[in-house]
Amino acid sequence: MVRFENVGMRYGLGPEILRDISFTLEPGSFHLLNGPSGAGKTSLLKLIYLAERPSRGAISMFGREIAATPREELPSLRRRIGVVFQDFRLLDHLTVFENVSLPRRVMGEFESGYRAEVEELLSWVGLGNRLNAKPPTLSGGEKQRVAIARAVVAKPELLLADEPTGNVDPEIGGRIMRLFIELNRLGTSVLIATHDQRIMERLPATRIFQLIDGRVTTAQSAKDLVLAEAMRA
Amino acid sequence: MKLPSQSGLMPADSASGTTLHTIVAVMSFLACLTLGAVLTLSRLASEWTDGLSGSVTVQLLPSSQISPDDQMSEALRLVRQWPGIFAARAISREEAGKLLEPWLGEGNVLEDLPVPQLIEVTLTPGRPVELEGLGHALADGVPGALLDDHQRWNQELASFAASSEAVGWAVLLLIALATLAIVIFATQAGLQAHREIVEVVHMIGARDVFIATEFQSHFLWLGLRGGVIGLMLAAATLLGSGYLWDVREAPVGAQLLPQFISAPYHYAWLLFVPAVIGLIAMSTARMTVLRVLGRMP
Ligand SMILES: Nc1ncnc2c1ncn2[C@@H]1O[C@H](COP(=O)(O)OP(=O)(O)OP(=O)(O)O)[C@@H](O)[C@H]1O
Ligand SMILES: [Mg+2]
């Protein structure tokens, strides 16, 4: 579903922040992406959701070589991916309902087609009574839940979440993780960038990608990871 | 629970909106005035060139072969039976005196001068008249009769009108270009101001045309609203000054305003100004957005 081969990336003329990245994400898989702040987790996700281009190497998404895909065909690939941005990126002048509806609206659907679903989703993340609120009036955790709802509203084949539990209490954090696991059971591949230890311990992640010095190593489980960290220290 | 209807993806900027509306309205105002002048000039020019401007003059020079009264009645008879002539009227000595007053001063100058008698000939509107033949017929049939068809004067007026008309079109082109530049500038500023929104919508999988449509409809309405305001101001200006002019008795040559008032249907083209401005704004915004988005990955 996603394949990286010797991918390198730099911003402008800056240093290469990702080097020789190679990995694959299979359909229906669940992965964590771990690494210290500034390691390049967000940058790696940007490559996957096609917001940045690699400076070298090859990326293929849903069986298509990105380098060989004409620009006009990228939107249809992006629609198969849901993204929870680290900084949420909600549109402040739209209501919570409108923000969450955005992916459906962008696809050309009419409100009557998605209203019930969006309302149900929002009450599931505990925002059923804030449909008409604007993001500036929400708390950090509420914004995060809106961002998550927006990422999953179009039932993406691949869900990317950048620190999705950074701003919420353990109770809501657990809820969010259960939502991700549920989506994964229904067939969505999930990749979560996080350094939240609780998540790593709680999840039966098939693999954890460890991003250090711009390179990816894989660990089989959270235990391995903790062990590796301990050994490095 | 009642949900609000979906709002536009781009927030309505009240501040830059007012400024932009003002600029567009001024552009439309100038375009309407210029187009009004161009339409008038083109109409006058075609009338002058076609010789349909309505009247010619017959001069009757004093002649030893015929008495002035016979000369006059003979000429009138000949002119009135000519095809395409609407009316012919002898201009009395007093009237002629009035016409010549600016040059000759007041007083009974005419009594002492061998001034020609004049016949004012009105042509049937919209019907070409064999003026050359009439001239020959007059010269042959009435001693001392001379037809002045104002041709030289008309030609000069017509070429003056044509060149002014060309200047008018050039001014309209400049106004269109300025509008274009303003819209490009405003669109780029809008994209810059809403960069975050554009990026998010782009990342969520919106196609470029989806985003362009948001901008272009915004600018279409801006162009239409500003255009209509400018049109109304221009119409008020034309009608208002036309009224003032009427009251004070139109000076010779002040053709534009009376024309505007006498034939409003001729100026229906002005209604297209807001539409054209709206279309210019819309297509410019669309192309600008598509160009800028094309640089995104
Ligand atoms: N737009 C950008 N232009 C230039 N450099 C950037 C840009 N975005 C990120 N970087 C740099 O790339 C490196 C990796 O950043 P990135 O945001 O991917 O890290 P991260 O692993 O997500 O960190 P965190 O855990 O703090 O979110 C950092 O050194 C950062 O300064
Ligand atoms: Mg990050």
XYZ file of C-alpha atoms and ligand atoms in Angstrom:
562
model
C 0.000 0.000 0.000
C 2.900 2.351 0.795
C 6.449 1.553 -0.240
C 9.538 3.708 0.351
C 12.807 2.795 -1.351
C 15.983 4.591 -0.335
C 14.081 7.788 0.137
C 15.970 10.916 1.122
C 14.491 14.298 1.820
C 15.664 17.830 2.479
C 13.883 21.156 2.806
C 15.170 23.492 0.122
C 18.941 23.519 0.231
C 19.071 22.471 3.870
C 20.612 19.308 5.245
C 19.128 15.946 4.414
C 16.795 15.189 7.320
C 15.624 11.788 6.090
C 18.180 9.345 4.688
C 17.853 5.979 2.988
C 14.371 5.331 4.274
C 12.986 1.997 3.096
C 9.859 0.328 4.428
C 6.461 -0.902 3.372
C 3.025 -0.556 4.916
C 0.713 -3.456 4.133
C -3.058 -3.044 3.825
C -4.744 -3.492 7.172
C -1.546 -3.021 9.171
C -1.055 -0.949 12.313
C 2.233 0.877 12.837
C 3.768 3.316 15.219
C 6.426 5.838 14.262
C 8.657 6.764 17.132
C 11.605 9.075 17.500
C 12.867 12.106 19.372
C 11.590 15.582 18.662
C 13.018 16.927 15.415
C 13.843 13.452 14.147
C 11.661 13.938 11.093
C 8.429 12.090 11.956
C 6.219 14.858 10.631
C 8.404 15.160 7.535
C 8.049 11.431 6.855
C 4.266 11.688 7.147
C 4.295 14.665 4.766
C 5.967 12.482 2.176
C 3.234 9.889 2.612
C 0.345 12.319 2.343
C 2.021 13.870 -0.675
C 2.618 17.311 0.767
C 6.333 17.082 0.046
C 8.380 15.396 -2.627
C 11.417 13.283 -1.806
C 14.761 14.620 -2.952
C 15.787 11.121 -3.927
C 14.516 7.560 -3.841
C 11.147 6.186 -4.917
C 7.758 6.277 -3.209
C 4.836 4.229 -4.355
C 1.331 4.693 -2.974
C -1.573 2.376 -3.607
C 0.495 0.725 -6.291
C 1.416 3.905 -8.134
C 4.871 5.383 -8.558
C 4.476 8.916 -7.241
C 7.266 10.341 -9.378
C 5.495 9.088 -12.491
C 2.014 10.188 -11.441
C 0.739 13.379 -13.082
C -0.149 16.145 -10.674
C -3.866 16.037 -11.571
C -4.127 12.486 -10.270
C -2.672 13.225 -6.831
C -5.949 14.507 -5.299
C -7.638 11.145 -5.817
C -4.719 9.475 -4.016
C -4.890 12.012 -1.180
C -8.589 11.262 -0.716
C -7.698 7.704 0.208
C -5.580 9.023 3.107
C -6.854 10.600 6.313
C -4.457 12.858 8.192
C -4.506 14.112 11.774
C -2.048 17.008 11.621
C 0.180 17.643 14.597
C -1.052 21.249 14.736
C -4.645 20.189 13.810
C -4.977 22.700 10.965
C -8.649 23.373 11.512
C -10.242 26.224 9.573
C -11.081 28.846 12.166
C -13.922 30.499 10.270
C -15.837 27.256 9.817
C -17.861 25.473 12.477
C -16.872 22.142 13.966
C -19.469 20.455 11.781
C -18.172 22.155 8.641
C -14.566 21.363 9.487
C -15.313 17.695 9.906
C -17.433 17.653 6.735
C -14.678 19.215 4.654
C -13.251 16.006 3.119
C -16.723 14.918 2.034
C -17.491 18.345 0.643
C -14.205 18.405 -1.259
C -15.213 15.110 -2.842
C -18.329 16.793 -4.153
C -20.834 15.236 -1.768
C -23.892 17.144 -0.621
C -24.610 17.871 3.019
C -27.660 15.628 3.050
C -25.376 12.704 2.195
C -23.061 13.040 5.174
C -24.850 15.081 7.850
C -26.036 12.147 9.936
C -22.648 10.417 9.770
C -20.757 13.542 10.773
C -23.098 14.162 13.706
C -22.757 10.594 14.873
C -18.982 10.720 14.599
C -18.812 13.978 16.526
C -20.949 12.690 19.362
C -18.758 9.596 19.442
C -15.679 11.760 20.130
C -17.700 13.659 22.740
C -18.402 16.804 20.734
C -22.075 16.211 19.953
C -23.022 19.478 21.605
C -20.348 21.604 19.944
C -21.375 21.194 16.299
C -21.720 24.913 15.689
C -18.732 26.058 17.717
C -15.787 27.619 15.930
C -12.321 26.141 16.589
C -10.912 29.239 18.364
C -13.447 28.643 21.136
C -12.381 25.013 21.666
C -9.858 23.627 24.099
C -6.729 21.932 22.773
C -8.146 18.491 23.383
C -11.430 19.369 21.708
C -9.580 20.662 18.652
C -7.642 17.442 18.521
C -10.825 15.406 18.508
C -12.251 17.560 15.714
C -9.047 16.958 13.746
C -9.369 13.220 14.299
C -13.001 13.213 13.270
C -12.093 15.072 10.083
C -9.361 12.540 9.314
C -11.660 9.535 9.555
C -14.911 10.967 8.206
C -14.252 9.821 4.636
C -13.304 6.278 5.736
C -9.747 6.452 4.412
C -7.775 3.374 3.435
C -4.771 4.789 5.246
C -4.885 6.877 8.411
C -1.884 8.995 9.408
C -1.940 10.559 12.850
C 0.748 12.913 14.101
C 0.811 12.922 17.924
C -2.962 12.337 18.143
C -2.961 11.999 21.909
C -0.676 14.888 22.710
C -3.317 17.152 24.185
C -5.846 14.848 25.767
C -6.235 13.159 29.123
C -5.706 9.389 29.395
C -9.448 8.764 29.335
C -9.961 10.526 25.960
C -6.594 9.242 24.768
C -7.788 5.693 25.344
C -11.012 6.422 23.480
C -9.106 7.781 20.515
C -6.839 4.756 20.406
C -9.876 2.464 20.526
C -11.305 4.403 17.573
C -8.083 3.810 15.639
C -8.062 0.136 16.504
C -11.689 -0.164 15.468
C -10.942 1.522 12.128
C -8.000 -0.821 11.699
C -10.264 -3.822 12.269
C -12.543 -2.500 9.562
C -9.593 -2.521 7.155
C -7.908 0.869 7.443
C -4.124 0.866 7.686
C -2.968 3.062 10.528
C 0.347 4.841 11.086
C 0.698 6.875 14.252
C 3.650 9.131 14.962
C 4.034 9.478 18.693
C 6.387 9.394 21.604
C 3.619 8.677 24.064
C 4.929 5.664 25.990
C 1.440 4.657 27.149
C 0.275 4.209 23.593
C 3.286 2.136 22.730
C 2.756 -0.123 25.684
C -0.944 -0.547 25.186
C -0.933 -1.305 21.472
C -0.444 -4.624 19.797
C 1.405 -2.820 17.043
C 2.792 -5.173 14.488
C 5.832 -3.033 14.056
C 7.321 0.141 15.465
C 9.371 2.336 13.176
C 12.126 4.015 15.042
C 13.392 7.199 13.446
C 16.842 8.270 14.600
C 19.371 10.434 12.766
C 17.148 10.488 9.714
C 17.127 6.702 9.372
C 14.417 4.169 10.134
C 14.973 1.011 12.106
C 12.201 -1.372 13.019
C 11.487 -2.897 16.363
C 9.071 -5.781 16.792
C 7.368 -4.510 19.899
C 7.377 -1.819 22.503
C 9.452 -4.035 24.786
C 12.231 -4.299 22.192
C 12.131 -0.596 21.809
C 12.432 0.133 25.481
C 15.291 -2.346 25.595
C 17.051 -0.646 22.686
C 16.617 2.735 24.288
C 18.025 1.435 27.530
C 21.030 -0.039 25.798
C 21.785 3.193 24.011
C 21.608 5.175 27.202
C -30.950 20.329 15.507
C -30.825 23.080 12.903
C -27.509 23.338 11.139
C -26.308 26.499 9.460
C -25.944 26.335 5.709
C -22.430 25.643 4.505
C -20.306 28.758 4.477
C -17.735 29.550 1.825
C -14.318 28.039 2.280
C -12.676 31.432 2.095
C -13.652 33.880 4.823
C -15.222 37.088 3.555
C -12.694 39.821 4.257
C -14.686 42.905 5.025
C -11.689 45.263 5.057
C -10.032 44.465 1.746
C -13.518 43.815 0.406
C -14.532 47.456 0.825
C -11.328 48.745 -0.735
C -11.659 46.384 -3.656
C -15.303 47.220 -4.185
C -14.428 50.906 -4.285
C -11.660 50.405 -6.826
C -13.807 48.208 -9.014
C -16.711 50.666 -8.789
C -14.435 53.526 -9.873
C -13.151 51.433 -12.772
C -16.700 50.666 -13.807
C -17.671 54.340 -13.502
C -14.807 55.399 -15.779
C -15.556 52.586 -18.206
C -19.231 53.568 -18.398
C -18.456 57.237 -19.074
C -15.894 56.322 -21.709
C -18.174 53.807 -23.358
C -21.006 56.346 -23.318
C -18.776 58.850 -25.111
C -17.613 56.218 -27.599
C -21.185 55.199 -28.412
C -22.221 58.809 -28.932
C -19.233 59.556 -31.107
C -19.763 56.486 -33.235
C -23.368 57.414 -33.777
C -22.573 61.026 -34.646
C -19.701 59.967 -36.889
C -21.853 57.609 -38.887
C -24.576 60.218 -39.259
C -22.114 62.849 -40.374
C -20.425 60.544 -42.868
C -23.655 59.272 -44.353
C -24.881 62.809 -44.901
C -27.978 61.877 -42.944
C -27.382 64.596 -40.439
C -30.635 66.112 -41.515
C -30.073 69.324 -43.336
C -28.399 71.113 -46.223
C -28.570 74.754 -47.247
C -29.306 76.448 -50.540
C -27.707 79.848 -51.047
C -29.267 82.255 -53.505
C -26.720 84.808 -54.683
C -28.113 88.037 -56.055
C -28.420 87.710 -59.826
C -29.156 90.145 -62.611
C -31.096 87.489 -64.540
C -33.858 86.951 -62.022
C -35.645 88.899 -59.290
C -34.946 87.806 -55.695
C -38.582 86.737 -55.143
C -38.725 84.661 -58.313
C -35.339 83.193 -57.461
C -36.637 82.130 -54.062
C -39.926 80.621 -55.254
C -38.259 78.840 -58.159
C -35.620 77.303 -55.887
C -38.180 76.256 -53.275
C -40.333 74.592 -55.940
C -37.339 72.668 -57.334
C -36.134 71.523 -53.934
C -39.543 70.460 -52.633
C -40.259 68.132 -55.533
C -36.849 66.426 -55.190
C -37.115 62.868 -53.830
C -36.094 62.410 -50.220
C -36.595 66.006 -49.168
C -38.651 66.346 -46.032
C -39.085 70.109 -45.922
C -37.643 73.317 -47.320
C -37.984 76.686 -45.651
C -36.821 80.146 -46.591
C -34.748 81.791 -43.889
C -36.005 85.305 -43.390
C -33.713 88.328 -43.401
C -34.197 88.822 -39.656
C -33.178 85.238 -38.968
C -30.177 85.539 -41.216
C -29.292 88.724 -39.400
C -29.401 86.883 -36.087
C -27.135 84.168 -37.425
C -24.616 86.692 -38.684
C -24.771 88.972 -35.662
C -21.685 87.488 -33.989
C -19.629 88.377 -37.039
C -21.208 91.550 -38.274
C -22.464 93.119 -35.092
C -25.925 94.454 -34.401
C -27.734 96.890 -36.620
C -29.259 96.830 -40.008
C -26.129 95.783 -41.796
C -27.988 93.386 -44.043
C -29.964 96.191 -45.604
C -26.808 97.548 -47.137
C -25.016 94.304 -48.000
C -25.674 91.978 -50.910
C -26.120 89.024 -48.600
C -27.408 85.807 -50.207
C -30.858 84.544 -49.308
C -30.923 81.127 -47.660
C -33.150 78.060 -47.806
C -32.930 75.497 -45.053
C -33.593 72.029 -46.460
C -34.472 69.172 -44.122
C -33.829 65.651 -45.401
C -36.120 62.738 -44.720
C -34.380 60.841 -41.887
C -32.715 57.579 -42.816
C -33.141 58.035 -46.573
C -30.153 58.712 -48.813
C -30.719 61.695 -51.090
C -29.190 62.359 -54.509
C -27.642 65.633 -53.328
C -25.218 65.956 -56.214
C -28.059 65.785 -58.712
C -29.995 68.364 -56.733
C -26.966 70.643 -56.825
C -26.747 70.386 -60.618
C -30.469 70.839 -61.051
C -30.380 73.999 -58.926
C -27.345 75.420 -60.694
C -28.948 74.760 -64.110
C -32.499 75.788 -63.239
C -32.125 78.797 -60.960
C -29.541 81.486 -61.680
C -27.350 82.223 -58.666
C -28.522 79.117 -56.702
C -25.862 77.130 -54.940
C -26.274 73.962 -52.869
C -24.118 73.704 -49.780
C -24.334 70.138 -48.500
C -21.942 70.809 -45.553
C -19.929 67.895 -46.901
C -16.532 69.329 -46.055
C -17.602 70.330 -42.584
C -19.257 66.942 -42.038
C -16.171 65.077 -43.213
C -14.027 66.951 -40.748
C -16.435 66.375 -37.901
C -16.625 62.710 -38.793
C -12.881 62.199 -38.817
C -12.601 64.076 -35.555
C -15.291 61.828 -34.086
C -13.579 58.709 -35.422
C -10.230 59.570 -33.900
C -11.821 60.489 -30.567
C -13.646 57.182 -30.712
C -10.340 55.360 -31.168
C -8.952 57.173 -28.153
C -12.066 56.081 -26.234
C -11.485 52.427 -27.113
C -7.872 52.745 -26.038
C -9.003 54.163 -22.698
C -11.448 51.267 -22.275
C -8.646 48.819 -22.986
C -6.493 50.504 -20.353
C -9.311 50.325 -17.820
C -9.726 46.612 -18.571
C -5.992 46.051 -18.135
C -5.959 47.953 -14.859
C -8.906 45.883 -13.598
C -7.055 42.743 -14.613
C -3.938 43.823 -12.737
C -5.950 44.709 -9.623
C -7.679 41.341 -9.630
C -4.406 39.450 -10.096
C -2.961 41.408 -7.209
C -6.014 40.858 -5.000
C -6.173 37.154 -5.821
C -2.541 36.661 -4.953
C -3.012 38.610 -1.740
C -6.076 36.482 -0.976
C -4.169 33.268 -1.609
C -1.386 34.523 0.606
C -3.744 35.579 3.382
C -5.574 32.261 3.223
C -2.504 30.170 2.588
C -3.280 27.941 5.546
C -6.811 27.243 4.332
C -5.679 26.632 0.774
C -3.010 24.216 1.963
C -5.354 22.260 4.212
C -8.020 21.969 1.552
C -5.337 20.943 -0.927
C -3.961 18.265 1.423
C -7.427 16.914 2.086
C -7.658 16.082 -1.607
C -9.336 19.082 -3.207
C -8.649 19.500 -6.889
C -7.256 22.816 -8.058
C -10.496 23.712 -9.830
C -12.430 23.202 -6.570
C -10.276 25.818 -4.864
C -10.275 28.067 -7.938
C -14.082 27.939 -8.005
C -14.227 29.261 -4.432
C -12.085 32.232 -5.428
C -13.619 32.863 -8.814
C -17.186 33.097 -7.556
C -16.014 35.530 -4.882
C -14.441 37.705 -7.573
C -17.380 37.352 -9.961
C -19.673 38.842 -7.340
C -17.124 41.486 -6.448
C -16.917 42.506 -10.123
C -20.679 42.515 -10.581
C -21.381 44.506 -7.425
C -18.617 47.040 -8.034
C -19.599 47.218 -11.688
C -23.245 47.950 -10.950
C -22.334 50.639 -8.414
C -20.072 52.291 -11.004
C -22.777 52.030 -13.659
C -25.356 53.678 -11.437
C -22.962 56.490 -10.563
C -22.175 57.016 -14.251
C -25.857 57.071 -15.208
C -26.574 59.549 -12.438
C -23.692 61.724 -13.600
C -24.805 61.708 -17.226
C -28.451 62.336 -16.455
C -27.660 64.915 -13.809
C -25.303 66.972 -15.928
C -27.615 66.539 -18.902
C -30.392 68.082 -16.846
C -28.227 71.029 -15.787
C -27.206 71.575 -19.377
C -30.776 71.541 -20.543
C -31.754 74.135 -18.015
C -29.018 76.508 -19.091
C -29.668 75.944 -22.777
C -27.237 73.589 -24.446
C -24.227 75.269 -25.973
C -23.560 74.519 -29.613
C -21.687 71.222 -29.980
C -22.666 69.810 -26.580
C -24.121 66.826 -28.383
C -23.261 64.062 -25.951
C -25.709 64.752 -23.177
C -28.807 65.575 -25.226
C -28.018 62.458 -27.262
C -27.786 60.369 -24.144
C -31.144 61.549 -22.987
C -32.889 61.441 -26.342
C -31.882 57.871 -27.202
C -31.393 55.847 -23.998
C -31.814 52.501 -25.801
C -28.659 53.314 -27.732
C -26.816 53.138 -24.419
C -28.044 49.691 -23.421
C -24.494 48.563 -24.100
C -23.528 50.227 -20.834
C -25.400 47.439 -19.031
C -22.705 45.085 -20.247
C -19.993 46.959 -18.364
C -20.649 45.318 -14.959
C -21.032 41.936 -16.654
C -17.747 42.327 -18.506
C -15.983 43.492 -15.338
C -17.423 40.511 -13.455
C -16.227 38.130 -16.149
C -12.774 39.718 -16.281
C -12.490 39.476 -12.482
C -13.723 35.893 -12.443
C -11.512 34.520 -15.173
C -8.467 36.425 -13.956
C -8.926 35.113 -10.420
C -9.377 31.589 -11.729
C -6.254 31.679 -13.839
C -4.235 33.253 -11.056
C -5.317 30.625 -8.522
C -4.631 27.769 -10.917
C -1.198 29.187 -11.675
C -0.290 29.539 -7.992
C -1.698 26.121 -7.050
C 0.211 24.569 -9.925
C 3.382 25.249 -7.991
C 2.194 23.199 -5.000
C 3.203 19.536 -4.894
N 9.148 23.470 6.491
C 10.377 23.218 6.951
N 11.449 23.881 6.416
C 12.704 23.649 6.840
N 13.010 22.771 7.799
C 12.009 22.079 8.387
C 10.638 22.254 7.977
N 9.872 21.449 8.714
C 10.710 20.773 9.544
N 12.001 21.130 9.356
C 13.148 20.592 10.025
O 13.198 19.192 9.767
C 13.546 18.478 10.928
C 12.506 17.443 11.231
O 11.304 18.089 11.571
P 9.966 17.301 11.874
O 8.878 18.276 12.075
O 9.761 16.304 10.792
O 10.328 16.549 13.235
P 9.378 15.696 14.184
O 10.024 14.384 14.340
O 7.989 15.709 13.693
O 9.477 16.486 15.554
P 8.368 16.640 16.722
O 8.347 15.364 17.488
O 8.881 17.751 17.553
O 7.091 16.942 16.058
C 13.713 19.499 12.044
O 15.087 19.735 12.199
C 13.024 20.722 11.524
O 13.702 21.869 11.961
Mg 6.261 16.419 14.314
